Amino acid sequence: MNDNEFRDKYANLVLHYNSLLGDIYEQPDDPGHTSMAIEIITKWLPIATSVKSVLDVGCGTGFLQETFESFGKEYTGITLGEDFLVAKNLGRNVYNMDFNFLEFPDSSFDLIFSRHSLEHSPFPLLTLMEWYRVAKDFLLLVLPTPLAYGWGGQNHYSVMELEQAKFLLRRAGWKPIWDNENEKKEIRLFCEKIRYK
């Protein structure tokens, strides 16, 4: 493939990807989702004592900032669309940024936190590789189960079961060190970044 052919194919990919950005929707605060998110954070942050900074990818309105800060963690969130405007109006440390193309340097955050966001990626393996790039140590990944949420839906491109998630994580450089399914509603994985020589 010559340079011009590559540029044409890349331009098509960008065009297709940009069309998907129109599927993004607001995520209003939800007491049920908030309580499940706080539950998993409360379980793992006291154990992950080396974690000082957190990047909350797909953070919605940044509603978990106070929870992370209550554990003494430096919080940064990223989201797109209307949720970003709401978060900024609430004074939250949130950026208007696509979690597939992060603008942070390598190894910027001790922990990447993702709850119900990876399923919104049209290419989850590449997304996990990008999160690996900006992480120093850990990923706390929470996915919706197909049983509870179905396989599709608006902006849900990558709903998967536990074994598929673990396969993608390992390929992206993450080592799952703990996982469980919460009453078949969520898949929860705590992962460590594998260091390559």
PDB file of C-alpha atoms in Angstrom:
ATOM      1  CA  MET A   1       0.000   0.000   0.000  1.00  0.00           C
ATOM      2  CA  ASN A   2       1.472   3.348  -0.979  1.00  0.00           C
ATOM      3  CA  ASP A   3       1.251   6.532   1.112  1.00  0.00           C
ATOM      4  CA  ASN A   4      -1.722   7.944  -0.799  1.00  0.00           C
ATOM      5  CA  GLU A   5      -3.712   4.709  -0.420  1.00  0.00           C
ATOM      6  CA  PHE A   6      -2.922   4.641   3.286  1.00  0.00           C
ATOM      7  CA  ARG A   7      -4.044   8.266   3.716  1.00  0.00           C
ATOM      8  CA  ASP A   8      -7.311   7.516   1.904  1.00  0.00           C
ATOM      9  CA  LYS A   9      -8.023   4.495   4.089  1.00  0.00           C
ATOM     10  CA  TYR A  10      -7.116   6.440   7.226  1.00  0.00           C
ATOM     11  CA  ALA A  11      -9.403   9.289   6.138  1.00  0.00           C
ATOM     12  CA  ASN A  12     -12.254   6.795   5.778  1.00  0.00           C
ATOM     13  CA  LEU A  13     -11.556   5.401   9.241  1.00  0.00           C
ATOM     14  CA  VAL A  14     -11.641   8.909  10.728  1.00  0.00           C
ATOM     15  CA  LEU A  15     -14.889   9.637   8.886  1.00  0.00           C
ATOM     16  CA  HIS A  16     -16.502   6.456  10.235  1.00  0.00           C
ATOM     17  CA  TYR A  17     -15.226   7.093  13.753  1.00  0.00           C
ATOM     18  CA  ASN A  18     -16.471  10.687  13.764  1.00  0.00           C
ATOM     19  CA  SER A  19     -19.921   9.478  12.734  1.00  0.00           C
ATOM     20  CA  LEU A  20     -19.995   7.301  15.871  1.00  0.00           C
ATOM     21  CA  LEU A  21     -19.364  10.316  18.095  1.00  0.00           C
ATOM     22  CA  GLY A  22     -22.933  11.358  17.312  1.00  0.00           C
ATOM     23  CA  ASP A  23     -24.140   8.325  19.307  1.00  0.00           C
ATOM     24  CA  ILE A  24     -22.779   9.714  22.593  1.00  0.00           C
ATOM     25  CA  TYR A  25     -25.498  10.455  25.117  1.00  0.00           C
ATOM     26  CA  GLU A  26     -25.704  12.142  28.507  1.00  0.00           C
ATOM     27  CA  GLN A  27     -25.346   9.974  31.583  1.00  0.00           C
ATOM     28  CA  PRO A  28     -27.412  11.591  34.334  1.00  0.00           C
ATOM     29  CA  ASP A  29     -26.492  10.764  37.907  1.00  0.00           C
ATOM     30  CA  ASP A  30     -28.169   7.516  38.900  1.00  0.00           C
ATOM     31  CA  PRO A  31     -28.353   6.407  42.567  1.00  0.00           C
ATOM     32  CA  GLY A  32     -28.105   2.695  41.692  1.00  0.00           C
ATOM     33  CA  HIS A  33     -25.054   3.096  39.481  1.00  0.00           C
ATOM     34  CA  THR A  34     -23.474   5.508  41.954  1.00  0.00           C
ATOM     35  CA  SER A  35     -23.827   3.069  44.854  1.00  0.00           C
ATOM     36  CA  MET A  36     -22.333   0.191  42.817  1.00  0.00           C
ATOM     37  CA  ALA A  37     -19.403   2.409  41.776  1.00  0.00           C
ATOM     38  CA  ILE A  38     -18.740   3.529  45.344  1.00  0.00           C
ATOM     39  CA  GLU A  39     -18.920  -0.086  46.524  1.00  0.00           C
ATOM     40  CA  ILE A  40     -16.123  -1.234  44.202  1.00  0.00           C
ATOM     41  CA  ILE A  41     -13.978   1.830  44.900  1.00  0.00           C
ATOM     42  CA  THR A  42     -14.385   1.352  48.658  1.00  0.00           C
ATOM     43  CA  LYS A  43     -13.330  -2.287  48.312  1.00  0.00           C
ATOM     44  CA  TRP A  44     -10.163  -1.727  46.293  1.00  0.00           C
ATOM     45  CA  LEU A  45      -8.686   1.677  47.065  1.00  0.00           C
ATOM     46  CA  PRO A  46      -7.717   0.869  50.658  1.00  0.00           C
ATOM     47  CA  ILE A  47      -5.802  -2.166  49.342  1.00  0.00           C
ATOM     48  CA  ALA A  48      -4.075  -0.281  46.522  1.00  0.00           C
ATOM     49  CA  THR A  49      -2.083   1.895  48.895  1.00  0.00           C
ATOM     50  CA  SER A  50       0.431   3.014  46.253  1.00  0.00           C
ATOM     51  CA  VAL A  51      -2.317   4.724  44.240  1.00  0.00           C
ATOM     52  CA  LYS A  52      -2.074   8.502  44.508  1.00  0.00           C
ATOM     53  CA  SER A  53      -3.672   9.593  41.211  1.00  0.00           C
ATOM     54  CA  VAL A  54      -6.725   8.317  39.355  1.00  0.00           C
ATOM     55  CA  LEU A  55      -7.972   8.838  35.812  1.00  0.00           C
ATOM     56  CA  ASP A  56     -11.723   8.166  35.618  1.00  0.00           C
ATOM     57  CA  VAL A  57     -12.365   7.410  31.929  1.00  0.00           C
ATOM     58  CA  GLY A  58     -15.894   7.995  30.713  1.00  0.00           C
ATOM     59  CA  CYS A  59     -16.636   9.736  34.014  1.00  0.00           C
ATOM     60  CA  GLY A  60     -20.011  11.210  33.086  1.00  0.00           C
ATOM     61  CA  THR A  61     -20.432  14.320  35.211  1.00  0.00           C
ATOM     62  CA  GLY A  62     -17.455  13.421  37.416  1.00  0.00           C
ATOM     63  CA  PHE A  63     -19.797  12.263  40.175  1.00  0.00           C
ATOM     64  CA  LEU A  64     -17.104  10.042  41.727  1.00  0.00           C
ATOM     65  CA  GLN A  65     -14.602  12.838  42.333  1.00  0.00           C
ATOM     66  CA  GLU A  66     -15.629  13.297  45.973  1.00  0.00           C
ATOM     67  CA  THR A  67     -15.441   9.538  46.594  1.00  0.00           C
ATOM     68  CA  PHE A  68     -11.895   9.238  45.254  1.00  0.00           C
ATOM     69  CA  GLU A  69     -10.805  12.397  47.079  1.00  0.00           C
ATOM     70  CA  SER A  70     -12.234  11.039  50.346  1.00  0.00           C
ATOM     71  CA  PHE A  71      -9.542   8.336  50.031  1.00  0.00           C
ATOM     72  CA  GLY A  72      -6.880  10.994  49.446  1.00  0.00           C
ATOM     73  CA  LYS A  73      -6.559  10.333  45.710  1.00  0.00           C
ATOM     74  CA  GLU A  74      -5.885  13.035  43.124  1.00  0.00           C
ATOM     75  CA  TYR A  75      -8.834  12.841  40.726  1.00  0.00           C
ATOM     76  CA  THR A  76      -9.001  13.540  36.998  1.00  0.00           C
ATOM     77  CA  GLY A  77     -11.986  12.639  34.845  1.00  0.00           C
ATOM     78  CA  ILE A  78     -12.563  12.596  31.117  1.00  0.00           C
ATOM     79  CA  THR A  79     -15.868  12.690  29.294  1.00  0.00           C
ATOM     80  CA  LEU A  80     -17.440  14.082  26.143  1.00  0.00           C
ATOM     81  CA  GLY A  81     -20.475  16.153  25.299  1.00  0.00           C
ATOM     82  CA  GLU A  82     -23.034  17.640  27.650  1.00  0.00           C
ATOM     83  CA  ASP A  83     -21.678  15.751  30.679  1.00  0.00           C
ATOM     84  CA  PHE A  84     -18.457  17.750  30.407  1.00  0.00           C
ATOM     85  CA  LEU A  85     -20.353  21.046  30.653  1.00  0.00           C
ATOM     86  CA  VAL A  86     -22.308  19.834  33.686  1.00  0.00           C
ATOM     87  CA  ALA A  87     -19.097  18.628  35.369  1.00  0.00           C
ATOM     88  CA  LYS A  88     -17.304  21.943  34.780  1.00  0.00           C
ATOM     89  CA  ASN A  89     -20.292  23.884  36.132  1.00  0.00           C
ATOM     90  CA  LEU A  90     -20.038  21.747  39.271  1.00  0.00           C
ATOM     91  CA  GLY A  91     -16.332  22.626  39.609  1.00  0.00           C
ATOM     92  CA  ARG A  92     -15.096  19.105  38.950  1.00  0.00           C
ATOM     93  CA  ASN A  93     -11.636  18.279  37.554  1.00  0.00           C
ATOM     94  CA  VAL A  94     -12.876  16.897  34.254  1.00  0.00           C
ATOM     95  CA  TYR A  95     -11.557  17.232  30.700  1.00  0.00           C
ATOM     96  CA  ASN A  96     -13.474  17.089  27.417  1.00  0.00           C
ATOM     97  CA  MET A  97     -11.445  14.232  25.928  1.00  0.00           C
ATOM     98  CA  ASP A  98     -11.952  11.012  23.977  1.00  0.00           C
ATOM     99  CA  PHE A  99     -10.775   8.020  26.039  1.00  0.00           C
ATOM    100  CA  ASN A 100      -9.458   6.347  22.893  1.00  0.00           C
ATOM    101  CA  PHE A 101      -7.048   9.200  22.169  1.00  0.00           C
ATOM    102  CA  LEU A 102      -5.786  10.520  25.499  1.00  0.00           C
ATOM    103  CA  GLU A 103      -3.778  13.726  25.548  1.00  0.00           C
ATOM    104  CA  PHE A 104      -1.793  12.786  28.662  1.00  0.00           C
ATOM    105  CA  PRO A 105       1.874  11.704  28.686  1.00  0.00           C
ATOM    106  CA  ASP A 106       2.848   8.080  29.262  1.00  0.00           C
ATOM    107  CA  SER A 107       2.475   6.782  32.840  1.00  0.00           C
ATOM    108  CA  SER A 108       0.513   9.834  34.022  1.00  0.00           C
ATOM    109  CA  PHE A 109      -1.824   8.086  36.489  1.00  0.00           C
ATOM    110  CA  ASP A 110      -1.376   5.365  39.097  1.00  0.00           C
ATOM    111  CA  LEU A 111      -4.840   3.951  38.426  1.00  0.00           C
ATOM    112  CA  ILE A 112      -7.204   4.005  35.460  1.00  0.00           C
ATOM    113  CA  PHE A 113     -10.812   3.604  36.605  1.00  0.00           C
ATOM    114  CA  SER A 114     -13.414   2.610  34.033  1.00  0.00           C
ATOM    115  CA  ARG A 115     -16.963   1.780  34.996  1.00  0.00           C
ATOM    116  CA  HIS A 116     -19.422   1.099  32.191  1.00  0.00           C
ATOM    117  CA  SER A 117     -17.320   2.899  29.598  1.00  0.00           C
ATOM    118  CA  LEU A 118     -15.275   0.308  27.659  1.00  0.00           C
ATOM    119  CA  GLU A 119     -18.433  -1.061  26.017  1.00  0.00           C
ATOM    120  CA  HIS A 120     -18.710   2.331  24.273  1.00  0.00           C
ATOM    121  CA  SER A 121     -15.461   1.756  22.377  1.00  0.00           C
ATOM    122  CA  PRO A 122     -15.717   0.526  18.785  1.00  0.00           C
ATOM    123  CA  PHE A 123     -12.219  -0.987  19.246  1.00  0.00           C
ATOM    124  CA  PRO A 124     -11.819  -2.081  22.898  1.00  0.00           C
ATOM    125  CA  LEU A 125      -8.408  -3.724  22.455  1.00  0.00           C
ATOM    126  CA  LEU A 126      -6.871  -0.501  21.172  1.00  0.00           C
ATOM    127  CA  THR A 127      -8.635   1.430  23.925  1.00  0.00           C
ATOM    128  CA  LEU A 128      -7.127  -0.853  26.585  1.00  0.00           C
ATOM    129  CA  MET A 129      -3.710  -0.340  24.989  1.00  0.00           C
ATOM    130  CA  GLU A 130      -4.145   3.432  25.215  1.00  0.00           C
ATOM    131  CA  TRP A 131      -5.132   3.150  28.883  1.00  0.00           C
ATOM    132  CA  TYR A 132      -2.044   0.977  29.422  1.00  0.00           C
ATOM    133  CA  ARG A 133       0.065   3.783  27.957  1.00  0.00           C
ATOM    134  CA  VAL A 134      -1.116   6.448  30.417  1.00  0.00           C
ATOM    135  CA  ALA A 135      -1.220   4.135  33.470  1.00  0.00           C
ATOM    136  CA  LYS A 136       1.623   3.601  35.901  1.00  0.00           C
ATOM    137  CA  ASP A 137       0.298   0.564  37.746  1.00  0.00           C
ATOM    138  CA  PHE A 138      -3.372  -0.438  37.805  1.00  0.00           C
ATOM    139  CA  LEU A 139      -6.698  -0.635  35.999  1.00  0.00           C
ATOM    140  CA  LEU A 140     -10.012  -1.083  37.802  1.00  0.00           C
ATOM    141  CA  LEU A 141     -12.404  -2.121  35.036  1.00  0.00           C
ATOM    142  CA  VAL A 142     -16.145  -2.587  35.481  1.00  0.00           C
ATOM    143  CA  LEU A 143     -18.218  -3.872  32.570  1.00  0.00           C
ATOM    144  CA  PRO A 144     -21.945  -4.455  32.154  1.00  0.00           C
ATOM    145  CA  THR A 145     -22.888  -8.105  31.734  1.00  0.00           C
ATOM    146  CA  PRO A 146     -24.783  -9.072  28.602  1.00  0.00           C
ATOM    147  CA  LEU A 147     -27.278 -10.937  30.810  1.00  0.00           C
ATOM    148  CA  ALA A 148     -28.320  -7.751  32.621  1.00  0.00           C
ATOM    149  CA  TYR A 149     -27.851  -5.137  29.895  1.00  0.00           C
ATOM    150  CA  GLY A 150     -28.119  -7.064  26.614  1.00  0.00           C
ATOM    151  CA  TRP A 151     -25.582  -7.247  23.815  1.00  0.00           C
ATOM    152  CA  GLY A 152     -26.411  -3.972  22.123  1.00  0.00           C
ATOM    153  CA  GLY A 153     -27.907  -0.586  22.663  1.00  0.00           C
ATOM    154  CA  GLN A 154     -27.164   3.013  21.895  1.00  0.00           C
ATOM    155  CA  ASN A 155     -23.404   3.491  21.732  1.00  0.00           C
ATOM    156  CA  HIS A 156     -22.784  -0.035  23.121  1.00  0.00           C
ATOM    157  CA  TYR A 157     -20.368  -1.582  20.641  1.00  0.00           C
ATOM    158  CA  SER A 158     -18.286  -3.877  22.840  1.00  0.00           C
ATOM    159  CA  VAL A 159     -20.432  -5.687  25.387  1.00  0.00           C
ATOM    160  CA  MET A 160     -18.583  -8.864  26.362  1.00  0.00           C
ATOM    161  CA  GLU A 161     -18.420 -11.703  28.825  1.00  0.00           C
ATOM    162  CA  LEU A 162     -15.695 -12.206  31.430  1.00  0.00           C
ATOM    163  CA  GLU A 163     -13.446 -14.535  29.405  1.00  0.00           C
ATOM    164  CA  GLN A 164     -13.410 -12.194  26.401  1.00  0.00           C
ATOM    165  CA  ALA A 165     -12.597  -9.238  28.658  1.00  0.00           C
ATOM    166  CA  LYS A 166      -9.696 -11.141  30.236  1.00  0.00           C
ATOM    167  CA  PHE A 167      -8.357 -12.124  26.813  1.00  0.00           C
ATOM    168  CA  LEU A 168      -8.374  -8.494  25.626  1.00  0.00           C
ATOM    169  CA  LEU A 169      -6.828  -7.285  28.876  1.00  0.00           C
ATOM    170  CA  ARG A 170      -3.950  -9.744  28.663  1.00  0.00           C
ATOM    171  CA  ARG A 171      -3.318  -8.861  25.005  1.00  0.00           C
ATOM    172  CA  ALA A 172      -3.267  -5.149  25.894  1.00  0.00           C
ATOM    173  CA  GLY A 173      -0.667  -5.695  28.634  1.00  0.00           C
ATOM    174  CA  TRP A 174      -2.876  -6.004  31.711  1.00  0.00           C
ATOM    175  CA  LYS A 175      -2.769  -8.878  34.204  1.00  0.00           C
ATOM    176  CA  PRO A 176      -6.151  -9.449  35.877  1.00  0.00           C
ATOM    177  CA  ILE A 177      -5.381 -10.187  39.539  1.00  0.00           C
ATOM    178  CA  TRP A 178      -8.972 -10.267  40.789  1.00  0.00           C
ATOM    179  CA  ASP A 179     -12.382 -10.553  39.169  1.00  0.00           C
ATOM    180  CA  ASN A 180     -15.997 -11.249  40.013  1.00  0.00           C
ATOM    181  CA  GLU A 181     -19.483 -10.839  38.675  1.00  0.00           C
ATOM    182  CA  ASN A 182     -21.859  -8.867  40.882  1.00  0.00           C
ATOM    183  CA  GLU A 183     -25.177 -10.709  40.785  1.00  0.00           C
ATOM    184  CA  LYS A 184     -24.638 -11.038  37.021  1.00  0.00           C
ATOM    185  CA  LYS A 185     -24.997  -7.249  36.631  1.00  0.00           C
ATOM    186  CA  GLU A 186     -21.360  -6.249  36.404  1.00  0.00           C
ATOM    187  CA  ILE A 187     -18.020  -7.809  35.616  1.00  0.00           C
ATOM    188  CA  ARG A 188     -15.376  -6.331  37.906  1.00  0.00           C
ATOM    189  CA  LEU A 189     -11.658  -6.735  37.273  1.00  0.00           C
ATOM    190  CA  PHE A 190      -8.693  -5.329  39.152  1.00  0.00           C
ATOM    191  CA  CYS A 191      -5.635  -5.460  36.883  1.00  0.00           C
ATOM    192  CA  GLU A 192      -1.944  -4.806  37.193  1.00  0.00           C
ATOM    193  CA  LYS A 193       0.149  -3.343  34.395  1.00  0.00           C
ATOM    194  CA  ILE A 194       2.594  -5.901  33.024  1.00  0.00           C
ATOM    195  CA  ARG A 195       6.098  -4.485  32.656  1.00  0.00           C
ATOM    196  CA  TYR A 196       7.746  -5.432  29.391  1.00  0.00           C
ATOM    197  CA  LYS A 197      11.520  -5.370  28.989  1.00  0.00           C
TER     198      LYS A 197
END
